[in-house]
PDB file of C-alpha atoms in Angstrom:
ATOM      1  CA  ALA M 763       0.000   0.000   0.000  1.00  0.00           C
ATOM      2  CA  GLN M 764       1.145   3.518  -0.759  1.00  0.00           C
ATOM      3  CA  THR M 765       1.656   5.916   2.137  1.00  0.00           C
ATOM      4  CA  VAL M 766       2.275   9.656   2.398  1.00  0.00           C
ATOM      5  CA  THR M 767       3.963  11.181   5.448  1.00  0.00           C
ATOM      6  CA  GLN M 768       4.012  14.830   6.422  1.00  0.00           C
ATOM      7  CA  SER M 769       6.233  15.108   9.484  1.00  0.00           C
ATOM      8  CA  GLN M 770       5.483  18.738  10.376  1.00  0.00           C
ATOM      9  CA  PRO M 771       2.006  19.076  11.947  1.00  0.00           C
ATOM     10  CA  GLU M 772       2.367  22.859  12.278  1.00  0.00           C
ATOM     11  CA  MET M 773       4.662  25.557  10.931  1.00  0.00           C
ATOM     12  CA  SER M 774       4.772  29.331  10.966  1.00  0.00           C
ATOM     13  CA  VAL M 775       6.529  31.909   8.800  1.00  0.00           C
ATOM     14  CA  GLN M 776       6.839  35.670   8.770  1.00  0.00           C
ATOM     15  CA  GLU M 777       5.115  37.505   5.958  1.00  0.00           C
ATOM     16  CA  ALA M 778       7.418  37.905   2.892  1.00  0.00           C
ATOM     17  CA  GLU M 779       9.744  35.119   4.101  1.00  0.00           C
ATOM     18  CA  THR M 780      10.251  31.661   2.563  1.00  0.00           C
ATOM     19  CA  VAL M 781       9.052  28.392   4.067  1.00  0.00           C
ATOM     20  CA  THR M 782       9.465  24.754   3.047  1.00  0.00           C
ATOM     21  CA  LEU M 783       6.954  22.006   3.845  1.00  0.00           C
ATOM     22  CA  SER M 784       8.128  18.390   3.828  1.00  0.00           C
ATOM     23  CA  CYS M 785       6.518  15.280   2.381  1.00  0.00           C
ATOM     24  CA  THR M 786       7.780  11.740   1.926  1.00  0.00           C
ATOM     25  CA  TYR M 787       5.999   8.840   0.296  1.00  0.00           C
ATOM     26  CA  ASP M 788       6.414   5.142  -0.123  1.00  0.00           C
ATOM     27  CA  THR M 789       5.776   3.213  -3.312  1.00  0.00           C
ATOM     28  CA  SER M 790       7.409   0.558  -5.426  1.00  0.00           C
ATOM     29  CA  GLU M 791       5.942   2.027  -8.600  1.00  0.00           C
ATOM     30  CA  ASN M 792       8.023   4.036 -11.046  1.00  0.00           C
ATOM     31  CA  ASN M 793       5.246   6.074 -12.631  1.00  0.00           C
ATOM     32  CA  TYR M 794       3.077   8.277 -10.397  1.00  0.00           C
ATOM     33  CA  TYR M 795       1.829  11.789  -9.760  1.00  0.00           C
ATOM     34  CA  LEU M 796       2.410  13.988  -6.726  1.00  0.00           C
ATOM     35  CA  PHE M 797       0.313  16.949  -5.656  1.00  0.00           C
ATOM     36  CA  TRP M 798       0.183  19.693  -3.085  1.00  0.00           C
ATOM     37  CA  TYR M 799      -3.280  20.888  -2.118  1.00  0.00           C
ATOM     38  CA  LYS M 800      -4.103  23.865   0.080  1.00  0.00           C
ATOM     39  CA  GLN M 801      -7.164  23.924   2.372  1.00  0.00           C
ATOM     40  CA  PRO M 802      -7.864  27.346   3.927  1.00  0.00           C
ATOM     41  CA  PRO M 803     -10.425  27.792   6.725  1.00  0.00           C
ATOM     42  CA  SER M 804     -13.100  28.023   4.039  1.00  0.00           C
ATOM     43  CA  ARG M 805     -12.515  24.228   3.617  1.00  0.00           C
ATOM     44  CA  GLN M 806     -12.172  24.332  -0.179  1.00  0.00           C
ATOM     45  CA  MET M 807      -9.340  22.027  -1.239  1.00  0.00           C
ATOM     46  CA  ILE M 808      -7.340  23.966  -3.823  1.00  0.00           C
ATOM     47  CA  LEU M 809      -4.681  22.496  -6.103  1.00  0.00           C
ATOM     48  CA  VAL M 810      -1.340  24.246  -5.595  1.00  0.00           C
ATOM     49  CA  ILE M 811       1.027  22.257  -7.780  1.00  0.00           C
ATOM     50  CA  ARG M 812       1.395  18.915  -9.571  1.00  0.00           C
ATOM     51  CA  GLN M 813       4.501  16.880 -10.418  1.00  0.00           C
ATOM     52  CA  GLU M 814       4.789  13.886 -12.730  1.00  0.00           C
ATOM     53  CA  ALA M 815       7.397  11.382 -11.541  1.00  0.00           C
ATOM     54  CA  TYR M 816       8.850  10.913 -15.025  1.00  0.00           C
ATOM     55  CA  LYS M 817       9.743  14.605 -15.258  1.00  0.00           C
ATOM     56  CA  GLN M 818      13.174  15.489 -13.903  1.00  0.00           C
ATOM     57  CA  GLN M 819      12.430  19.205 -13.813  1.00  0.00           C
ATOM     58  CA  ASN M 820      10.804  20.463 -10.621  1.00  0.00           C
ATOM     59  CA  ALA M 821       7.361  22.019 -11.075  1.00  0.00           C
ATOM     60  CA  THR M 822       6.810  25.703 -10.303  1.00  0.00           C
ATOM     61  CA  GLU M 823       3.680  27.852 -10.068  1.00  0.00           C
ATOM     62  CA  ASN M 824       4.434  31.504  -9.368  1.00  0.00           C
ATOM     63  CA  ARG M 825       5.607  31.668  -5.710  1.00  0.00           C
ATOM     64  CA  PHE M 826       5.243  27.905  -5.236  1.00  0.00           C
ATOM     65  CA  SER M 827       7.895  25.397  -6.246  1.00  0.00           C
ATOM     66  CA  VAL M 828       8.737  21.808  -5.372  1.00  0.00           C
ATOM     67  CA  ASN M 829      11.927  19.904  -4.690  1.00  0.00           C
ATOM     68  CA  PHE M 830      11.248  16.413  -6.064  1.00  0.00           C
ATOM     69  CA  GLN M 831      13.845  13.825  -5.078  1.00  0.00           C
ATOM     70  CA  LYS M 832      12.651  10.570  -6.650  1.00  0.00           C
ATOM     71  CA  ALA M 833      15.359   8.310  -5.228  1.00  0.00           C
ATOM     72  CA  ALA M 834      14.745   9.637  -1.719  1.00  0.00           C
ATOM     73  CA  LYS M 835      10.942   9.584  -2.274  1.00  0.00           C
ATOM     74  CA  SER M 836      10.747  13.159  -1.095  1.00  0.00           C
ATOM     75  CA  PHE M 837       8.480  15.940  -2.390  1.00  0.00           C
ATOM     76  CA  SER M 838       8.825  19.249  -0.516  1.00  0.00           C
ATOM     77  CA  LEU M 839       6.920  22.468  -1.220  1.00  0.00           C
ATOM     78  CA  LYS M 840       8.652  25.848  -1.068  1.00  0.00           C
ATOM     79  CA  ILE M 841       6.574  28.980  -0.689  1.00  0.00           C
ATOM     80  CA  SER M 842       8.446  32.199  -1.457  1.00  0.00           C
ATOM     81  CA  ASP M 843       7.396  35.696  -0.388  1.00  0.00           C
ATOM     82  CA  SER M 844       4.767  34.273   1.974  1.00  0.00           C
ATOM     83  CA  GLN M 845       1.460  36.141   2.093  1.00  0.00           C
ATOM     84  CA  LEU M 846      -1.277  36.219   4.717  1.00  0.00           C
ATOM     85  CA  GLY M 847      -3.551  34.400   2.267  1.00  0.00           C
ATOM     86  CA  ASP M 848      -1.177  31.432   2.316  1.00  0.00           C
ATOM     87  CA  THR M 849      -2.386  30.588   5.831  1.00  0.00           C
ATOM     88  CA  ALA M 850      -3.999  27.159   5.443  1.00  0.00           C
ATOM     89  CA  MET M 851      -3.630  23.403   5.852  1.00  0.00           C
ATOM     90  CA  TYR M 852      -1.354  21.975   3.173  1.00  0.00           C
ATOM     91  CA  PHE M 853      -1.790  18.377   2.064  1.00  0.00           C
ATOM     92  CA  CYS M 854       0.627  16.298   0.059  1.00  0.00           C
ATOM     93  CA  ALA M 855      -1.111  13.703  -2.127  1.00  0.00           C
ATOM     94  CA  PHE M 856      -0.072  10.839  -4.347  1.00  0.00           C
ATOM     95  CA  MET M 857      -1.649   8.909  -7.183  1.00  0.00           C
ATOM     96  CA  ILE M 858      -0.517   6.034  -9.369  1.00  0.00           C
ATOM     97  CA  PRO M 859      -2.092   6.397 -12.806  1.00  0.00           C
ATOM     98  CA  VAL M 860      -4.498   3.651 -13.673  1.00  0.00           C
ATOM     99  CA  TYR M 861      -2.508   2.532 -16.690  1.00  0.00           C
ATOM    100  CA  SER M 862       0.419   1.568 -14.435  1.00  0.00           C
ATOM    101  CA  GLY M 863       0.720  -1.847 -12.818  1.00  0.00           C
ATOM    102  CA  ALA M 864      -0.731  -0.997  -9.421  1.00  0.00           C
ATOM    103  CA  GLY M 865      -2.634   2.010 -10.667  1.00  0.00           C
ATOM    104  CA  SER M 866      -5.872   3.318  -9.276  1.00  0.00           C
ATOM    105  CA  TYR M 867      -8.093   6.331  -9.491  1.00  0.00           C
ATOM    106  CA  GLN M 868      -7.735   7.438  -5.889  1.00  0.00           C
ATOM    107  CA  LEU M 869      -5.620  10.107  -4.277  1.00  0.00           C
ATOM    108  CA  THR M 870      -3.762   9.125  -1.110  1.00  0.00           C
ATOM    109  CA  PHE M 871      -3.250  12.064   1.243  1.00  0.00           C
ATOM    110  CA  GLY M 872      -0.911  12.824   4.101  1.00  0.00           C
ATOM    111  CA  LYS M 873      -2.247  14.192   7.400  1.00  0.00           C
ATOM    112  CA  GLY M 874      -1.401  17.746   6.498  1.00  0.00           C
ATOM    113  CA  THR M 875       0.727  20.633   7.751  1.00  0.00           C
ATOM    114  CA  LYS M 876      -0.945  23.667   9.274  1.00  0.00           C
ATOM    115  CA  LEU M 877       0.864  26.780   8.024  1.00  0.00           C
ATOM    116  CA  SER M 878       0.394  30.134   9.704  1.00  0.00           C
ATOM    117  CA  VAL M 879       1.735  33.306   8.068  1.00  0.00           C
ATOM    118  CA  ILE M 880       2.479  35.963  10.691  1.00  0.00           C
ATOM    119  CA  PRO M 881       2.183  39.664   9.821  1.00  0.00           C
TER     120      PRO M 881
ATOM    121  CA  ASP J 353     -16.766  28.397 -15.733  1.00  0.00           C
ATOM    122  CA  ALA J 354     -18.455  26.890 -12.686  1.00  0.00           C
ATOM    123  CA  GLY J 355     -16.285  24.792 -10.442  1.00  0.00           C
ATOM    124  CA  VAL J 356     -17.343  21.768  -8.441  1.00  0.00           C
ATOM    125  CA  THR J 357     -20.429  22.480  -6.350  1.00  0.00           C
ATOM    126  CA  GLN J 358     -21.811  20.560  -3.392  1.00  0.00           C
ATOM    127  CA  SER J 359     -25.018  20.727  -1.375  1.00  0.00           C
ATOM    128  CA  PRO J 360     -25.937  21.169   1.350  1.00  0.00           C
ATOM    129  CA  THR J 361     -23.150  23.106   3.086  1.00  0.00           C
ATOM    130  CA  HIS J 362     -23.976  21.778   6.541  1.00  0.00           C
ATOM    131  CA  LEU J 363     -26.161  18.957   7.760  1.00  0.00           C
ATOM    132  CA  ILE J 364     -27.101  17.693  11.216  1.00  0.00           C
ATOM    133  CA  LYS J 365     -28.525  14.206  11.635  1.00  0.00           C
ATOM    134  CA  THR J 366     -29.095  11.754  14.480  1.00  0.00           C
ATOM    135  CA  ARG J 367     -27.740   8.235  14.813  1.00  0.00           C
ATOM    136  CA  GLY J 368     -29.534   5.680  12.681  1.00  0.00           C
ATOM    137  CA  GLN J 369     -30.807   8.181  10.138  1.00  0.00           C
ATOM    138  CA  GLN J 370     -29.954   8.266   6.449  1.00  0.00           C
ATOM    139  CA  VAL J 371     -28.381  11.173   4.545  1.00  0.00           C
ATOM    140  CA  THR J 372     -27.890  12.150   0.895  1.00  0.00           C
ATOM    141  CA  LEU J 373     -25.189  14.547  -0.246  1.00  0.00           C
ATOM    142  CA  ARG J 374     -25.036  15.998  -3.743  1.00  0.00           C
ATOM    143  CA  CYS J 375     -22.246  17.046  -6.108  1.00  0.00           C
ATOM    144  CA  SER J 376     -22.087  18.694  -9.519  1.00  0.00           C
ATOM    145  CA  PRO J 377     -18.774  18.320 -11.313  1.00  0.00           C
ATOM    146  CA  LYS J 378     -16.768  21.022 -12.998  1.00  0.00           C
ATOM    147  CA  SER J 379     -17.867  21.750 -16.553  1.00  0.00           C
ATOM    148  CA  GLY J 380     -16.307  19.254 -18.953  1.00  0.00           C
ATOM    149  CA  HIS J 381     -15.563  16.644 -16.286  1.00  0.00           C
ATOM    150  CA  ASP J 382     -17.057  13.163 -16.465  1.00  0.00           C
ATOM    151  CA  THR J 383     -15.789  11.491 -13.282  1.00  0.00           C
ATOM    152  CA  VAL J 384     -16.712  12.097  -9.650  1.00  0.00           C
ATOM    153  CA  SER J 385     -14.890  10.885  -6.535  1.00  0.00           C
ATOM    154  CA  TRP J 386     -16.016  11.153  -2.929  1.00  0.00           C
ATOM    155  CA  TYR J 387     -13.720  11.574   0.073  1.00  0.00           C
ATOM    156  CA  GLN J 388     -14.329  11.656   3.835  1.00  0.00           C
ATOM    157  CA  GLN J 389     -12.201  14.046   5.887  1.00  0.00           C
ATOM    158  CA  ALA J 390     -12.353  13.566   9.638  1.00  0.00           C
ATOM    159  CA  LEU J 391     -11.300  16.467  11.843  1.00  0.00           C
ATOM    160  CA  GLY J 392      -7.532  16.929  11.791  1.00  0.00           C
ATOM    161  CA  GLN J 393      -6.967  14.280   9.132  1.00  0.00           C
ATOM    162  CA  GLY J 394      -6.348  14.106   5.412  1.00  0.00           C
ATOM    163  CA  PRO J 395      -9.185  13.048   3.107  1.00  0.00           C
ATOM    164  CA  GLN J 396      -9.891   9.317   2.752  1.00  0.00           C
ATOM    165  CA  PHE J 397     -11.164   7.924  -0.558  1.00  0.00           C
ATOM    166  CA  ILE J 398     -14.695   6.500  -0.447  1.00  0.00           C
ATOM    167  CA  PHE J 399     -15.408   5.669  -4.097  1.00  0.00           C
ATOM    168  CA  GLN J 400     -15.354   6.952  -7.655  1.00  0.00           C
ATOM    169  CA  TYR J 401     -18.111   7.036 -10.284  1.00  0.00           C
ATOM    170  CA  TYR J 402     -17.663   6.991 -14.037  1.00  0.00           C
ATOM    171  CA  GLU J 403     -20.261   6.296 -16.721  1.00  0.00           C
ATOM    172  CA  GLU J 404     -22.903   5.998 -13.966  1.00  0.00           C
ATOM    173  CA  GLU J 405     -21.121   3.093 -12.297  1.00  0.00           C
ATOM    174  CA  GLU J 406     -18.925   2.733  -9.213  1.00  0.00           C
ATOM    175  CA  ARG J 407     -15.569   1.644 -10.558  1.00  0.00           C
ATOM    176  CA  GLN J 408     -13.347   1.857  -7.504  1.00  0.00           C
ATOM    177  CA  ARG J 409     -14.059   1.778  -3.794  1.00  0.00           C
ATOM    178  CA  GLY J 410     -11.990   2.551  -0.735  1.00  0.00           C
ATOM    179  CA  ASN J 411     -12.190   0.854   2.648  1.00  0.00           C
ATOM    180  CA  PHE J 412     -15.715   1.924   3.565  1.00  0.00           C
ATOM    181  CA  PRO J 413     -18.685  -0.258   4.559  1.00  0.00           C
ATOM    182  CA  ASP J 414     -21.717  -0.896   2.379  1.00  0.00           C
ATOM    183  CA  ARG J 415     -23.623   1.730   4.361  1.00  0.00           C
ATOM    184  CA  PHE J 416     -21.912   4.154   2.010  1.00  0.00           C
ATOM    185  CA  SER J 417     -23.395   4.071  -1.476  1.00  0.00           C
ATOM    186  CA  GLY J 418     -23.613   6.406  -4.398  1.00  0.00           C
ATOM    187  CA  HIS J 419     -25.049   7.196  -7.740  1.00  0.00           C
ATOM    188  CA  GLN J 420     -24.038   9.087 -10.848  1.00  0.00           C
ATOM    189  CA  PHE J 421     -26.570  10.618 -13.204  1.00  0.00           C
ATOM    190  CA  PRO J 422     -26.390  11.024 -16.988  1.00  0.00           C
ATOM    191  CA  ASN J 423     -25.382  14.687 -16.538  1.00  0.00           C
ATOM    192  CA  TYR J 424     -22.352  13.432 -14.490  1.00  0.00           C
ATOM    193  CA  SER J 425     -23.647  14.811 -11.174  1.00  0.00           C
ATOM    194  CA  SER J 426     -23.460  12.442  -8.236  1.00  0.00           C
ATOM    195  CA  GLU J 427     -24.995  11.595  -4.879  1.00  0.00           C
ATOM    196  CA  LEU J 428     -23.449  10.039  -1.804  1.00  0.00           C
ATOM    197  CA  ASN J 429     -25.835   8.144   0.495  1.00  0.00           C
ATOM    198  CA  VAL J 430     -25.000   7.021   4.001  1.00  0.00           C
ATOM    199  CA  ASN J 431     -27.408   4.713   5.837  1.00  0.00           C
ATOM    200  CA  ALA J 432     -27.678   3.901   9.547  1.00  0.00           C
ATOM    201  CA  LEU J 433     -25.548   6.879  10.542  1.00  0.00           C
ATOM    202  CA  LEU J 434     -22.987   6.446  13.319  1.00  0.00           C
ATOM    203  CA  LEU J 435     -21.365   9.138  15.439  1.00  0.00           C
ATOM    204  CA  GLY J 436     -18.096   8.325  13.663  1.00  0.00           C
ATOM    205  CA  ASP J 437     -19.589   9.368  10.327  1.00  0.00           C
ATOM    206  CA  SER J 438     -19.324  13.001  11.436  1.00  0.00           C
ATOM    207  CA  ALA J 439     -16.875  14.549   8.983  1.00  0.00           C
ATOM    208  CA  LEU J 440     -16.384  16.849   6.020  1.00  0.00           C
ATOM    209  CA  TYR J 441     -17.418  15.077   2.825  1.00  0.00           C
ATOM    210  CA  LEU J 442     -15.563  16.252  -0.244  1.00  0.00           C
ATOM    211  CA  CYS J 443     -16.473  15.677  -3.845  1.00  0.00           C
ATOM    212  CA  ALA J 444     -13.810  15.851  -6.545  1.00  0.00           C
ATOM    213  CA  SER J 445     -14.271  15.843 -10.280  1.00  0.00           C
ATOM    214  CA  THR J 446     -11.860  15.081 -13.062  1.00  0.00           C
ATOM    215  CA  GLY J 447     -11.843  14.767 -16.801  1.00  0.00           C
ATOM    216  CA  LEU J 448     -10.205  12.355 -19.199  1.00  0.00           C
ATOM    217  CA  ALA J 449     -12.152   9.444 -17.699  1.00  0.00           C
ATOM    218  CA  GLY J 450     -10.573   9.931 -14.312  1.00  0.00           C
ATOM    219  CA  THR J 451      -6.916  10.104 -15.273  1.00  0.00           C
ATOM    220  CA  ASP J 452      -6.466  13.844 -14.881  1.00  0.00           C
ATOM    221  CA  THR J 453      -6.018  16.080 -11.826  1.00  0.00           C
ATOM    222  CA  GLN J 454      -8.887  16.024  -9.334  1.00  0.00           C
ATOM    223  CA  TYR J 455     -10.587  19.316  -8.471  1.00  0.00           C
ATOM    224  CA  PHE J 456     -12.504  19.580  -5.236  1.00  0.00           C
ATOM    225  CA  GLY J 457     -15.759  21.154  -4.162  1.00  0.00           C
ATOM    226  CA  PRO J 458     -16.239  23.121  -0.922  1.00  0.00           C
ATOM    227  CA  GLY J 459     -17.512  20.086   0.961  1.00  0.00           C
ATOM    228  CA  THR J 460     -20.504  19.216   3.107  1.00  0.00           C
ATOM    229  CA  ARG J 461     -20.035  19.229   6.888  1.00  0.00           C
ATOM    230  CA  LEU J 462     -22.050  16.348   8.374  1.00  0.00           C
ATOM    231  CA  THR J 463     -22.640  16.229  12.112  1.00  0.00           C
ATOM    232  CA  VAL J 464     -24.212  13.097  13.613  1.00  0.00           C
ATOM    233  CA  LEU J 465     -25.682  13.512  17.106  1.00  0.00           C
TER     234      LEU J 465
END
């Protein structure tokens, strides 16, 4: 079974500073997708960034970037120039595409990291 | 372009009752997944519907059932409610027959008393 571990239950960062959230996962598959989702107090789960395992280049979306280390099974999220609106729960998620050997249609989530941005 | 919508926003039920939650997928999406998120936890996969059939199910009892309609909208039904069913229920839709990124609705908060 695939597992996702987020070892930091809570983190805080000063506004305009940079913060990195950690995520590790366990799988024997070679082809998979990794995601970071953000869930603010409004509860809406919002996609932040997506990474395909076959891509060597790390994904970036504006102030958000990932450090994907496939051999170490690590997928960290870096938020630059933190803003008050970044305050939220951040979930790392994992999916093996259905066309792979052990593929499925479900996302497997970690327990989340609560990020607070301090003015 | 409307995103994923869910109704109702909040719901309070008592033990033993039955509940139905509703979801409309994002425009252009044909697949709907349901997740249960207990307080302080990450979402757990319940099941996924495609072409009006359940095609994958997580580790949830038969009390949890669903339906998908021809317009791709979906319902989640929970029978014989237990206190432990209290949670946020999230619906996610995706295109490309379920192989693309999943986009989530705002959720329905179910409280069982």
